[in-house]
Structures are given as structure tokens and as C-alpha cells.
């Protein structure tokens, strides 16, 4: 999910059947942007890469 308010509305109207989650790609982009200024962001990028690896399996 990319944070579009429509998704929040759909989840709210689903009677608990839908849970909104955010897209890791959108979050990852920010870590990539800031990794040079904040080297600790690399750890988050490694964790996200781990999630992508699980998804590929």
C-alpha cells in the first residue's frame, strides 16, 4: 500500500477483513535517500532485503 487514503477507507469499511499495510518499496526509497547521511540506515535496508528474500521464496 502506498498510503493512498482510498486504501484506508476500504480497510475501515471491510469489517476487519482488510488490514492496511504500507509498501516496503516506498519505505525503502527513503532509507536509500538517507543512507549516505545516516549510515545506520543500511541496517534497515538489509532487513528490508531479507523481507524481499522471503517473498521470493
Short mmCIF file of N, CA and C in Angstrom, two decimals:
data_model
loop_
_atom_site.label_atom_id
_atom_site.label_comp_id
_atom_site.label_asym_id
_atom_site.label_seq_id
_atom_site.Cartn_x
_atom_site.Cartn_y
_atom_site.Cartn_z
N UNK A 1 0.83 -1.17 0.00
CA UNK A 1 0.00 0.00 0.00
C UNK A 1 0.88 1.23 0.00
N UNK A 2 0.48 2.24 -0.70
CA UNK A 2 1.30 3.44 -0.81
C UNK A 2 0.76 4.61 0.00
N UNK A 3 -0.14 4.36 0.93
CA UNK A 3 -0.65 5.42 1.78
C UNK A 3 -1.84 6.17 1.18
N UNK A 4 -2.34 5.74 0.05
CA UNK A 4 -3.49 6.38 -0.57
C UNK A 4 -4.69 6.27 0.36
N UNK A 5 -5.38 7.35 0.61
CA UNK A 5 -6.48 7.35 1.57
C UNK A 5 -7.59 6.38 1.18
N UNK A 6 -7.72 6.08 -0.08
CA UNK A 6 -8.73 5.12 -0.53
C UNK A 6 -8.52 3.76 0.12
N UNK A 7 -7.27 3.37 0.29
CA UNK A 7 -6.98 2.08 0.92
C UNK A 7 -7.41 2.07 2.37
N UNK A 8 -7.17 3.18 3.07
CA UNK A 8 -7.61 3.29 4.47
C UNK A 8 -9.12 3.17 4.55
N UNK A 9 -9.82 3.82 3.65
CA UNK A 9 -11.28 3.77 3.64
C UNK A 9 -11.77 2.35 3.37
N UNK A 10 -11.15 1.68 2.43
CA UNK A 10 -11.54 0.30 2.11
C UNK A 10 -11.34 -0.61 3.32
N UNK A 11 -10.24 -0.45 4.00
CA UNK A 11 -9.96 -1.27 5.18
C UNK A 11 -10.97 -0.97 6.28
N UNK A 12 -11.27 0.30 6.49
CA UNK A 12 -12.22 0.70 7.53
C UNK A 12 -13.61 0.13 7.26
N UNK A 13 -13.99 0.02 6.01
CA UNK A 13 -15.30 -0.49 5.65
C UNK A 13 -15.37 -1.99 5.46
N UNK A 14 -14.27 -2.69 5.75
CA UNK A 14 -14.24 -4.13 5.47
C UNK A 14 -14.67 -5.00 6.63
N UNK A 15 -15.03 -4.37 7.74
CA UNK A 15 -15.42 -5.18 8.90
C UNK A 15 -14.27 -5.98 9.48
N UNK A 16 -13.08 -5.47 9.35
CA UNK A 16 -11.91 -6.16 9.90
C UNK A 16 -11.28 -7.20 8.99
N UNK A 17 -11.80 -7.35 7.78
CA UNK A 17 -11.26 -8.34 6.85
C UNK A 17 -9.99 -7.87 6.15
N UNK A 18 -9.80 -6.55 6.09
CA UNK A 18 -8.61 -5.99 5.46
C UNK A 18 -7.79 -5.23 6.48
N UNK A 19 -6.49 -5.40 6.41
CA UNK A 19 -5.58 -4.66 7.27
C UNK A 19 -4.66 -3.85 6.38
N UNK A 20 -4.67 -2.53 6.51
CA UNK A 20 -3.78 -1.73 5.67
C UNK A 20 -2.32 -1.91 6.10
N UNK A 21 -1.47 -2.10 5.14
CA UNK A 21 -0.02 -2.16 5.36
C UNK A 21 0.63 -1.26 4.33
N UNK A 22 1.78 -0.79 4.63
CA UNK A 22 2.47 0.10 3.69
C UNK A 22 3.43 -0.68 2.81
N UNK A 23 3.65 -0.18 1.65
CA UNK A 23 4.53 -0.79 0.68
C UNK A 23 5.98 -0.61 1.12
N UNK A 24 6.73 -1.71 1.18
CA UNK A 24 8.14 -1.63 1.58
C UNK A 24 8.96 -0.86 0.57
N UNK A 25 8.56 -0.87 -0.68
CA UNK A 25 9.32 -0.12 -1.69
C UNK A 25 9.27 1.37 -1.39
N UNK A 26 8.11 1.86 -0.98
CA UNK A 26 8.00 3.28 -0.65
C UNK A 26 8.85 3.61 0.57
N UNK A 27 8.83 2.76 1.57
CA UNK A 27 9.66 2.99 2.76
C UNK A 27 11.14 2.87 2.41
N UNK A 28 11.47 1.86 1.61
CA UNK A 28 12.87 1.61 1.25
C UNK A 28 13.50 2.81 0.56
N UNK A 29 12.73 3.45 -0.31
CA UNK A 29 13.25 4.61 -1.04
C UNK A 29 13.82 5.67 -0.11
N UNK A 30 13.14 5.91 1.00
CA UNK A 30 13.60 6.93 1.94
C UNK A 30 14.91 6.51 2.60
N UNK A 31 15.03 5.23 2.94
CA UNK A 31 16.29 4.76 3.53
C UNK A 31 17.43 4.90 2.53
N UNK A 32 17.16 4.60 1.28
CA UNK A 32 18.19 4.75 0.24
C UNK A 32 18.61 6.22 0.12
N UNK A 33 17.63 7.11 0.17
CA UNK A 33 17.93 8.54 0.07
C UNK A 33 18.82 9.02 1.21
N UNK A 34 18.63 8.47 2.39
CA UNK A 34 19.30 8.98 3.58
C UNK A 34 20.50 8.17 4.04
N UNK A 35 20.80 7.07 3.39
CA UNK A 35 21.87 6.19 3.87
C UNK A 35 23.23 6.89 3.86
N UNK A 36 23.46 7.79 2.93
CA UNK A 36 24.75 8.48 2.90
C UNK A 36 24.91 9.38 4.13
N UNK A 37 23.87 10.09 4.49
CA UNK A 37 23.92 10.98 5.65
C UNK A 37 23.79 10.21 6.97
N UNK A 38 23.09 9.09 6.93
CA UNK A 38 22.85 8.28 8.13
C UNK A 38 23.21 6.83 7.82
N UNK A 39 24.48 6.46 7.99
CA UNK A 39 24.92 5.11 7.64
C UNK A 39 24.14 4.00 8.34
N UNK A 40 23.55 4.30 9.50
CA UNK A 40 22.78 3.27 10.19
C UNK A 40 21.53 2.86 9.40
N UNK A 41 21.15 3.64 8.42
CA UNK A 41 20.01 3.28 7.57
C UNK A 41 20.32 2.01 6.77
N UNK A 42 21.58 1.70 6.61
CA UNK A 42 21.97 0.47 5.90
C UNK A 42 21.40 -0.77 6.58
N UNK A 43 21.33 -0.74 7.90
CA UNK A 43 20.77 -1.88 8.63
C UNK A 43 19.30 -2.10 8.25
N UNK A 44 18.55 -1.02 8.14
CA UNK A 44 17.15 -1.13 7.72
C UNK A 44 17.06 -1.68 6.30
N UNK A 45 17.95 -1.23 5.43
CA UNK A 45 17.94 -1.73 4.04
C UNK A 45 18.23 -3.23 4.00
N UNK A 46 19.11 -3.68 4.86
CA UNK A 46 19.41 -5.13 4.93
C UNK A 46 18.19 -5.91 5.42
N UNK A 47 17.48 -5.35 6.39
CA UNK A 47 16.27 -6.02 6.90
C UNK A 47 15.20 -6.09 5.82
N UNK A 48 15.03 -5.01 5.08
CA UNK A 48 14.05 -4.99 4.00
C UNK A 48 14.45 -6.00 2.92
N UNK A 49 15.74 -6.08 2.64
CA UNK A 49 16.22 -7.08 1.66
C UNK A 49 15.87 -8.48 2.13
N UNK A 50 15.95 -8.71 3.44
CA UNK A 50 15.56 -10.02 3.99
C UNK A 50 14.09 -10.32 3.76
N UNK A 51 13.25 -9.31 3.89
CA UNK A 51 11.82 -9.49 3.62
C UNK A 51 11.59 -9.82 2.15
N UNK A 52 12.31 -9.13 1.27
CA UNK A 52 12.18 -9.43 -0.16
C UNK A 52 12.63 -10.86 -0.46
N UNK A 53 13.67 -11.33 0.22
CA UNK A 53 14.16 -12.69 0.00
C UNK A 53 13.09 -13.71 0.40
N UNK A 54 12.42 -13.47 1.52
CA UNK A 54 11.35 -14.37 1.96
C UNK A 54 10.23 -14.37 0.93
N UNK A 55 9.90 -13.20 0.43
CA UNK A 55 8.84 -13.10 -0.57
C UNK A 55 9.18 -13.89 -1.83
N UNK A 56 10.46 -13.84 -2.25
CA UNK A 56 10.87 -14.58 -3.46
C UNK A 56 10.72 -16.09 -3.27
N UNK A 57 10.91 -16.55 -2.03
CA UNK A 57 10.76 -17.99 -1.76
C UNK A 57 9.33 -18.40 -1.94
#
